[in-house]
Amino acid sequence: MRIILVGFGVVCQSFARLLLLREVELVKNYGFHPRVVAIVDHGGAIINSKGLDLKKVLSLKAEKGTVAVSPEHGRLGMSPLDVIGSVEAEAVVEATPTNIKDGEPGLSHIKAAFRSGKHVVTTNKGPLALAMPALTELADYNKVCLRFSGTVGAGTPILSLAKKCLLGDRIVSIRGILNGTTNYILTEMDEKRISFQQALENAQKLGCAEADPSMDIDGFDAACKLVIMANWIMNKKVTLKNVSIQGIRNVTVRALEEAAKKHCTIKLIGSIQDGLKVAPTEISRHDPLFVGGVLNAVTFVSEFAGEETIIGRGAGGMETASAILRDLLDIKQSLATRLMA
Ligand SMILES: NC(=O)c1ccc[n+]([C@@H]2O[C@H](COP(=O)([O-])OP(=O)(O)OC[C@H]3O[C@@H](n4cnc5c(N)ncnc54)[C@H](OP(=O)(O)O)[C@@H]3O)[C@@H](O)[C@H]2O)c1
């Protein structure tokens, strides 16, 4: 499988490392021979149709800041759209920053990949949150696959548990903690009885909250994930517009103390039942969703199997890279099944 990496930040550099670490097992255990033929970042691209030396590219990125300065294979200023349109490959891994205003540049990258007959694996929630029904249709129309395991729960296989392990059952509702930053802040507030502002500052010092934390604390990140789950798992045709969103800025220590008296706490819960909703919600300390720190947790209620909860880390470079690898292997398997049919 020839692969183009669009974006070469934390996630795709981790993916390159993972490929280097697993090279032998991937061939031996899965018959999988991934070959990264192009990588694009802000500075331009690096292209080699025979396969890039990932160790060298990682050093180059660390030393020079862009892969495009490679004397042998660099293309300074070459855009992702030019690379996707002109380089022969089976799959594009799209991992540019999430933008929930217009989904760009990821949205255009994904559409361009489909138009040129390439499968897409993305970790970028923006295009999916804004246009998932249209994107899945476009993928079907172009007879290519779109996979996005890393967008929900990073390496924790939340989407796969619901879609694959509960195959044949009908999921009737979903509730979950879908954002590690807000869970960290609420856990700190609950355990140390410190204010929202203090807890946010602690999270920023530790690097688990962005300098501009709005995407997390105002509930948008959790809402994006909810949209992806509603479309993929429950076949709802929804976008971010359909989610009622309330973040955690107004959660007070007082409210947490009141909740504690009832053996409860407050968590930022995303739920899909009658509608899609993200809001600070009281839950019992015995609820399986009562997880601390940066953990994510999701409870699926299905018609026959009942209630299942999956818990795991919801972010991290290597974690998310493992989801990309899973998606690529899944695409390989889907193609093999198609060929046999
Ligand atoms: N990090 C995580 O734990 C995690 C987990 C789940 C999902 N995600 C999602 O995965 C995506 C990637 O995350 P990340 O942590 O790897 O982000 P990142 O470190 O900021 O990397 C983003 C990459 O995209 C490149 N880029 C941005 N705009 C570009 C453009 N217009 N043309 C070409 N390249 C462009 C950047 O280039 P330069 O390097 O030249 O700046 C950089 O290499 C995001 O959407 C994020 O929300 C991340």
Short mmCIF file of C-alpha atoms and ligand atoms in Angstrom, two decimals:
data_model
loop_
_atom_site.label_atom_id
_atom_site.label_comp_id
_atom_site.label_asym_id
_atom_site.label_seq_id
_atom_site.Cartn_x
_atom_site.Cartn_y
_atom_site.Cartn_z
CA MET A 1 0.00 0.00 0.00
CA ARG A 2 1.46 3.33 -1.11
CA ILE A 3 0.62 6.07 1.40
CA ILE A 4 0.71 9.88 1.33
CA LEU A 5 0.93 11.62 4.72
CA VAL A 6 -0.71 15.05 4.76
CA GLY A 7 0.50 16.87 7.86
CA PHE A 8 3.65 15.72 9.64
CA GLY A 9 3.09 16.84 13.23
CA VAL A 10 2.72 14.82 16.42
CA VAL A 11 0.36 12.22 14.96
CA CYS A 12 2.01 11.49 11.61
CA GLN A 13 5.53 11.55 13.04
CA SER A 14 4.36 9.00 15.61
CA PHE A 15 2.84 6.98 12.79
CA ALA A 16 6.17 7.02 10.94
CA ARG A 17 7.90 5.78 14.12
CA LEU A 18 5.29 3.08 14.57
CA LEU A 19 5.87 1.84 10.99
CA LEU A 20 9.60 1.67 11.66
CA LEU A 21 9.03 -0.25 14.90
CA ARG A 22 6.52 -2.73 13.43
CA GLU A 23 7.93 -3.19 9.91
CA VAL A 24 8.72 -6.89 10.29
CA GLU A 25 5.53 -7.88 12.15
CA LEU A 26 3.31 -6.02 9.69
CA VAL A 27 4.61 -8.13 6.84
CA LYS A 28 4.78 -11.37 8.82
CA ASN A 29 1.43 -11.15 10.64
CA TYR A 30 -0.73 -9.21 8.19
CA GLY A 31 1.03 -9.40 4.81
CA PHE A 32 1.03 -5.61 4.98
CA HIS A 33 3.77 -3.70 3.14
CA PRO A 34 3.10 -0.02 3.72
CA ARG A 35 5.26 2.34 1.66
CA VAL A 36 5.11 6.06 2.47
CA VAL A 37 5.66 7.71 -0.92
CA ALA A 38 5.01 11.36 0.00
CA ILE A 39 4.75 13.59 3.06
CA VAL A 40 3.48 17.19 3.08
CA ASP A 41 3.82 19.87 5.75
CA HIS A 42 3.61 23.69 5.74
CA GLY A 43 6.94 24.00 3.93
CA GLY A 44 6.09 21.70 1.03
CA ALA A 45 6.56 18.03 0.25
CA ILE A 46 9.00 15.17 0.07
CA ILE A 47 8.25 12.56 -2.58
CA ASN A 48 9.80 9.24 -3.55
CA SER A 49 7.71 6.73 -5.45
CA LYS A 50 9.99 3.90 -4.27
CA GLY A 51 9.22 4.70 -0.62
CA LEU A 52 10.74 7.29 1.69
CA ASP A 53 13.39 6.45 4.27
CA LEU A 54 11.26 7.33 7.32
CA LYS A 55 14.18 7.43 9.73
CA LYS A 56 15.89 10.06 7.58
CA VAL A 57 12.68 12.03 7.10
CA LEU A 58 12.04 12.14 10.87
CA SER A 59 15.57 13.48 11.48
CA LEU A 60 15.18 16.02 8.69
CA LYS A 61 11.86 17.27 10.16
CA ALA A 62 13.42 17.54 13.64
CA GLU A 63 16.47 19.41 12.35
CA LYS A 64 15.00 21.67 9.69
CA GLY A 65 11.32 22.00 10.61
CA THR A 66 10.10 20.92 7.19
CA VAL A 67 10.50 17.82 5.07
CA ALA A 68 10.56 19.89 1.87
CA VAL A 69 14.24 20.85 2.21
CA SER A 70 15.47 17.33 1.39
CA PRO A 71 18.12 17.76 -1.29
CA GLU A 72 17.13 14.51 -3.04
CA HIS A 73 13.36 14.38 -2.83
CA GLY A 74 12.16 17.73 -1.42
CA ARG A 75 9.62 19.96 -3.22
CA LEU A 76 9.62 23.35 -1.50
CA GLY A 77 6.19 25.01 -1.51
CA MET A 78 4.37 22.08 -3.12
CA SER A 79 0.80 22.06 -1.77
CA PRO A 80 -1.08 19.07 -0.34
CA LEU A 81 -3.64 19.32 -3.16
CA ASP A 82 -0.88 19.10 -5.80
CA VAL A 83 0.67 16.13 -4.02
CA ILE A 84 -2.66 14.29 -3.60
CA GLY A 85 -3.54 14.95 -7.25
CA SER A 86 -0.21 14.00 -8.79
CA VAL A 87 1.42 11.29 -6.67
CA GLU A 88 0.32 7.70 -7.27
CA ALA A 89 -0.83 6.06 -4.03
CA GLU A 90 -3.58 3.90 -2.61
CA ALA A 91 -4.20 5.87 0.59
CA VAL A 92 -3.94 9.34 2.07
CA VAL A 93 -3.51 9.85 5.81
CA GLU A 94 -4.94 13.29 6.61
CA ALA A 95 -3.70 14.75 9.91
CA THR A 96 -3.73 18.52 9.63
CA PRO A 97 -5.15 20.63 12.49
CA THR A 98 -8.86 20.44 13.33
CA ASN A 99 -10.86 23.45 12.20
CA ILE A 100 -14.57 23.52 13.02
CA LYS A 101 -15.35 26.77 11.18
CA ASP A 102 -15.07 25.43 7.64
CA GLY A 103 -13.20 22.14 8.03
CA GLU A 104 -10.24 23.39 6.00
CA PRO A 105 -7.67 22.51 4.85
CA GLY A 106 -8.58 18.92 5.74
CA LEU A 107 -11.95 18.95 3.96
CA SER A 108 -10.39 19.83 0.60
CA HIS A 109 -7.63 17.26 1.12
CA ILE A 110 -10.15 14.50 1.74
CA LYS A 111 -12.31 15.42 -1.25
CA ALA A 112 -9.24 15.62 -3.51
CA ALA A 113 -8.12 12.19 -2.34
CA PHE A 114 -11.54 10.71 -3.13
CA ARG A 115 -11.60 12.37 -6.56
CA SER A 116 -8.25 10.78 -7.41
CA GLY A 117 -9.47 7.34 -6.25
CA LYS A 118 -7.51 7.21 -2.98
CA HIS A 119 -8.72 5.81 0.32
CA VAL A 120 -8.56 8.18 3.28
CA VAL A 121 -7.65 7.66 6.90
CA THR A 122 -8.07 10.80 8.94
CA THR A 123 -7.60 11.82 12.57
CA ASN A 124 -8.99 15.28 11.83
CA LYS A 125 -12.44 15.80 13.38
CA GLY A 126 -13.26 19.09 11.61
CA PRO A 127 -14.27 17.80 8.16
CA LEU A 128 -16.29 14.97 9.71
CA ALA A 129 -18.09 17.14 12.24
CA LEU A 130 -19.18 19.55 9.53
CA ALA A 131 -19.79 17.28 6.57
CA MET A 132 -19.80 13.63 7.53
CA PRO A 133 -22.96 12.58 5.64
CA ALA A 134 -21.65 14.24 2.44
CA LEU A 135 -18.16 12.78 2.86
CA THR A 136 -19.36 9.21 3.36
CA GLU A 137 -21.55 9.57 0.26
CA LEU A 138 -18.64 10.94 -1.74
CA ALA A 139 -16.43 8.05 -0.62
CA ASP A 140 -19.09 5.54 -1.70
CA TYR A 141 -19.57 7.33 -5.02
CA ASN A 142 -15.82 7.12 -5.72
CA LYS A 143 -15.70 3.51 -4.45
CA VAL A 144 -13.07 4.29 -1.84
CA CYS A 145 -12.94 3.87 1.94
CA LEU A 146 -13.01 6.58 4.59
CA ARG A 147 -11.75 5.59 8.04
CA PHE A 148 -11.35 7.76 11.13
CA SER A 149 -10.81 5.61 14.25
CA GLY A 150 -8.36 8.11 15.74
CA THR A 151 -10.91 10.93 15.80
CA VAL A 152 -12.77 9.43 18.77
CA GLY A 153 -10.73 8.16 21.71
CA ALA A 154 -7.36 8.28 19.85
CA GLY A 155 -6.07 4.71 20.26
CA THR A 156 -9.00 3.46 22.35
CA PRO A 157 -11.16 1.53 19.87
CA ILE A 158 -14.45 3.22 20.77
CA LEU A 159 -15.85 3.28 17.23
CA SER A 160 -14.73 -0.27 16.47
CA LEU A 161 -16.25 -1.67 19.68
CA ALA A 162 -19.65 -0.32 18.70
CA LYS A 163 -19.45 -0.97 14.98
CA LYS A 164 -17.68 -4.32 14.90
CA CYS A 165 -17.95 -6.06 18.26
CA LEU A 166 -21.66 -5.29 18.58
CA LEU A 167 -22.34 -6.27 14.95
CA GLY A 168 -25.98 -7.25 14.47
CA ASP A 169 -27.14 -5.60 17.68
CA ARG A 170 -28.81 -2.17 17.68
CA ILE A 171 -27.26 0.56 19.77
CA VAL A 172 -30.05 2.60 21.28
CA SER A 173 -28.11 5.21 23.21
CA ILE A 174 -24.58 6.42 23.89
CA ARG A 175 -23.19 8.42 26.84
CA GLY A 176 -19.61 9.31 27.33
CA ILE A 177 -16.72 11.39 28.51
CA LEU A 178 -15.16 12.28 25.19
CA ASN A 179 -12.63 14.92 26.11
CA GLY A 180 -9.58 14.32 28.31
CA THR A 181 -8.81 17.98 29.02
CA THR A 182 -12.20 18.76 30.53
CA ASN A 183 -12.17 15.51 32.45
CA TYR A 184 -8.78 16.44 33.91
CA ILE A 185 -10.05 19.90 34.92
CA LEU A 186 -13.25 18.56 36.52
CA THR A 187 -11.31 15.80 38.32
CA GLU A 188 -8.88 18.39 39.75
CA MET A 189 -11.76 20.65 40.82
CA ASP A 190 -13.54 17.72 42.45
CA GLU A 191 -10.55 16.21 44.24
CA LYS A 192 -8.70 19.40 45.26
CA ARG A 193 -11.70 21.75 45.52
CA ILE A 194 -9.94 24.32 43.34
CA SER A 195 -11.65 26.76 40.98
CA PHE A 196 -12.19 26.17 37.28
CA GLN A 197 -9.57 28.85 36.47
CA GLN A 198 -6.94 27.26 38.74
CA ALA A 199 -7.59 23.79 37.35
CA LEU A 200 -7.38 25.11 33.78
CA GLU A 201 -4.05 26.78 34.53
CA ASN A 202 -2.74 23.51 36.02
CA ALA A 203 -3.84 21.66 32.89
CA GLN A 204 -2.11 24.23 30.69
CA LYS A 205 1.12 23.94 32.72
CA LEU A 206 1.04 20.17 32.25
CA GLY A 207 0.40 20.50 28.52
CA CYS A 208 -2.97 18.80 28.63
CA ALA A 209 -4.84 22.00 27.73
CA GLU A 210 -4.09 24.29 24.79
CA ALA A 211 -3.15 27.98 25.22
CA ASP A 212 -6.54 28.63 23.57
CA PRO A 213 -8.59 26.00 25.38
CA SER A 214 -11.98 26.89 23.89
CA MET A 215 -12.28 23.84 21.64
CA ASP A 216 -12.10 21.61 24.73
CA ILE A 217 -13.67 23.56 27.57
CA ASP A 218 -16.57 24.93 25.54
CA GLY A 219 -17.53 21.40 24.56
CA PHE A 220 -16.84 21.60 20.80
CA ASP A 221 -14.29 18.76 20.73
CA ALA A 222 -16.72 16.43 22.53
CA ALA A 223 -19.52 17.57 20.21
CA CYS A 224 -17.44 16.73 17.10
CA LYS A 225 -16.87 13.22 18.46
CA LEU A 226 -20.56 12.83 19.19
CA VAL A 227 -21.39 13.72 15.58
CA ILE A 228 -18.92 11.12 14.31
CA MET A 229 -20.42 8.43 16.57
CA ALA A 230 -24.00 9.32 15.65
CA ASN A 231 -23.27 9.02 11.92
CA TRP A 232 -21.02 5.98 12.00
CA ILE A 233 -22.60 3.91 14.73
CA MET A 234 -26.26 4.96 14.69
CA ASN A 235 -26.66 5.92 11.00
CA LYS A 236 -27.93 9.38 11.90
CA LYS A 237 -27.29 12.03 9.24
CA VAL A 238 -26.16 14.82 11.54
CA THR A 239 -23.53 17.54 11.73
CA LEU A 240 -22.25 19.86 14.45
CA LYS A 241 -25.30 22.11 13.95
CA ASN A 242 -27.47 19.34 15.40
CA VAL A 243 -25.68 19.21 18.76
CA SER A 244 -26.80 21.17 21.81
CA ILE A 245 -23.48 22.22 23.37
CA GLN A 246 -22.64 23.54 26.82
CA GLY A 247 -19.06 23.60 28.13
CA ILE A 248 -17.63 23.56 31.65
CA ARG A 249 -16.70 27.23 32.23
CA ASN A 250 -19.61 27.71 34.65
CA VAL A 251 -19.07 24.59 36.77
CA THR A 252 -18.32 25.73 40.32
CA VAL A 253 -16.68 24.11 43.33
CA ARG A 254 -19.97 24.69 45.15
CA ALA A 255 -21.87 22.62 42.56
CA LEU A 256 -19.28 19.84 42.92
CA GLU A 257 -19.65 19.93 46.72
CA GLU A 258 -23.44 19.66 46.40
CA ALA A 259 -23.02 16.73 44.00
CA ALA A 260 -20.57 15.02 46.38
CA LYS A 261 -23.18 15.10 49.17
CA LYS A 262 -25.33 12.86 46.93
CA HIS A 263 -22.34 10.55 46.12
CA CYS A 264 -22.21 12.15 42.69
CA THR A 265 -19.81 14.30 40.70
CA ILE A 266 -20.06 16.49 37.62
CA LYS A 267 -18.62 15.33 34.29
CA LEU A 268 -18.84 16.73 30.77
CA ILE A 269 -21.11 14.13 29.23
CA GLY A 270 -21.85 13.75 25.54
CA SER A 271 -25.04 11.82 24.91
CA ILE A 272 -27.03 10.53 21.97
CA GLN A 273 -30.53 9.51 22.91
CA ASP A 274 -33.42 11.60 21.63
CA GLY A 275 -30.99 14.23 20.36
CA LEU A 276 -27.27 14.99 20.54
CA LYS A 277 -26.16 16.88 23.64
CA VAL A 278 -22.94 17.87 25.39
CA ALA A 279 -23.35 19.32 28.88
CA PRO A 280 -21.92 19.16 32.41
CA THR A 281 -23.97 16.43 34.05
CA GLU A 282 -24.21 14.92 37.52
CA ILE A 283 -23.28 11.24 37.56
CA SER A 284 -23.05 8.77 40.42
CA ARG A 285 -19.62 7.85 41.75
CA HIS A 286 -20.63 4.24 41.02
CA ASP A 287 -21.33 4.98 37.34
CA PRO A 288 -18.78 3.23 35.07
CA LEU A 289 -18.23 6.68 33.51
CA PHE A 290 -16.75 7.85 36.83
CA VAL A 291 -13.16 7.91 35.53
CA GLY A 292 -10.53 10.45 36.53
CA GLY A 293 -7.76 12.50 34.95
CA VAL A 294 -7.48 12.63 31.18
CA LEU A 295 -9.27 9.32 30.62
CA ASN A 296 -12.17 8.96 28.21
CA ALA A 297 -15.05 6.54 28.78
CA VAL A 298 -18.08 5.65 26.70
CA THR A 299 -21.13 3.56 27.60
CA PHE A 300 -23.10 1.96 24.78
CA VAL A 301 -26.58 0.69 25.49
CA SER A 302 -27.58 -1.90 22.93
CA GLU A 303 -30.85 -3.72 22.49
CA PHE A 304 -29.59 -7.25 23.20
CA ALA A 305 -26.13 -7.06 24.75
CA GLY A 306 -27.17 -4.37 27.22
CA GLU A 307 -24.72 -1.88 28.64
CA GLU A 308 -21.00 -1.88 27.85
CA THR A 309 -18.41 0.69 28.81
CA ILE A 310 -15.02 1.20 27.23
CA ILE A 311 -12.36 3.25 29.02
CA GLY A 312 -9.01 4.45 27.73
CA ARG A 313 -6.65 7.31 26.95
CA GLY A 314 -8.28 9.73 24.51
CA ALA A 315 -5.19 11.46 23.11
CA GLY A 316 -1.49 11.02 22.41
CA GLY A 317 0.70 10.68 19.36
CA MET A 318 1.46 6.96 19.51
CA GLU A 319 -2.08 6.15 20.62
CA THR A 320 -3.54 7.99 17.63
CA ALA A 321 -0.93 6.48 15.31
CA SER A 322 -2.09 3.03 16.40
CA ALA A 323 -5.61 3.97 15.24
CA ILE A 324 -4.24 5.00 11.83
CA LEU A 325 -2.51 1.66 11.49
CA ARG A 326 -5.71 -0.19 12.45
CA ASP A 327 -7.64 1.77 9.84
CA LEU A 328 -5.13 1.01 7.10
CA LEU A 329 -5.20 -2.70 7.97
CA ASP A 330 -8.99 -2.53 7.96
CA ILE A 331 -8.95 -0.98 4.47
CA LYS A 332 -6.58 -3.70 3.30
CA GLN A 333 -8.98 -6.35 4.63
CA SER A 334 -12.02 -4.65 3.04
CA LEU A 335 -10.25 -4.59 -0.32
CA ALA A 336 -9.35 -8.27 -0.04
CA THR A 337 -13.02 -9.09 0.72
CA ARG A 338 -14.16 -7.00 -2.28
CA LEU A 339 -11.73 -8.86 -4.56
CA MET A 340 -13.05 -12.23 -3.39
CA ALA A 341 -16.71 -11.19 -3.92
N1 LIG B 1 -2.23 14.78 18.99
C1 LIG B 1 -3.24 13.97 19.42
O1 LIG B 1 -3.18 13.36 20.50
C2 LIG B 1 -4.46 13.79 18.57
C3 LIG B 1 -5.39 12.79 18.91
C4 LIG B 1 -6.52 12.58 18.10
C5 LIG B 1 -6.72 13.39 16.98
N2 LIG B 1 -5.80 14.38 16.68
C6 LIG B 1 -6.05 15.20 15.48
O2 LIG B 1 -5.11 14.83 14.47
C7 LIG B 1 -4.74 15.96 13.70
C8 LIG B 1 -3.23 16.15 13.76
O3 LIG B 1 -2.85 16.35 15.11
P1 LIG B 1 -1.34 16.65 15.50
O4 LIG B 1 -1.30 16.59 16.98
O5 LIG B 1 -0.41 15.81 14.70
O6 LIG B 1 -1.21 18.19 15.02
P2 LIG B 1 0.12 19.01 14.77
O7 LIG B 1 1.23 18.45 15.57
O8 LIG B 1 -0.25 20.43 14.93
O9 LIG B 1 0.45 18.72 13.23
C9 LIG B 1 -0.28 19.27 12.18
C10 LIG B 1 0.52 19.09 10.90
O10 LIG B 1 -0.24 19.61 9.82
C11 LIG B 1 0.60 20.43 9.02
N3 LIG B 1 -0.21 21.43 8.35
C12 LIG B 1 -1.06 22.32 8.91
N4 LIG B 1 -1.65 23.05 7.95
C13 LIG B 1 -1.15 22.61 6.78
C14 LIG B 1 -1.36 22.98 5.43
N5 LIG B 1 -2.21 23.94 5.09
N6 LIG B 1 -0.67 22.31 4.47
C15 LIG B 1 0.20 21.33 4.81
N7 LIG B 1 0.43 20.93 6.06
C16 LIG B 1 -0.25 21.57 7.04
C17 LIG B 1 1.61 21.03 9.98
O11 LIG B 1 2.76 21.42 9.26
P3 LIG B 1 4.09 21.98 10.00
O12 LIG B 1 4.68 20.79 10.73
O13 LIG B 1 4.96 22.44 8.89
O14 LIG B 1 3.60 23.06 10.91
C18 LIG B 1 1.86 19.83 10.89
O15 LIG B 1 2.84 18.99 10.33
C19 LIG B 1 -5.52 17.16 14.29
O16 LIG B 1 -6.69 17.35 13.52
C20 LIG B 1 -5.87 16.69 15.69
O17 LIG B 1 -7.06 17.28 16.19
C21 LIG B 1 -4.69 14.58 17.43
#
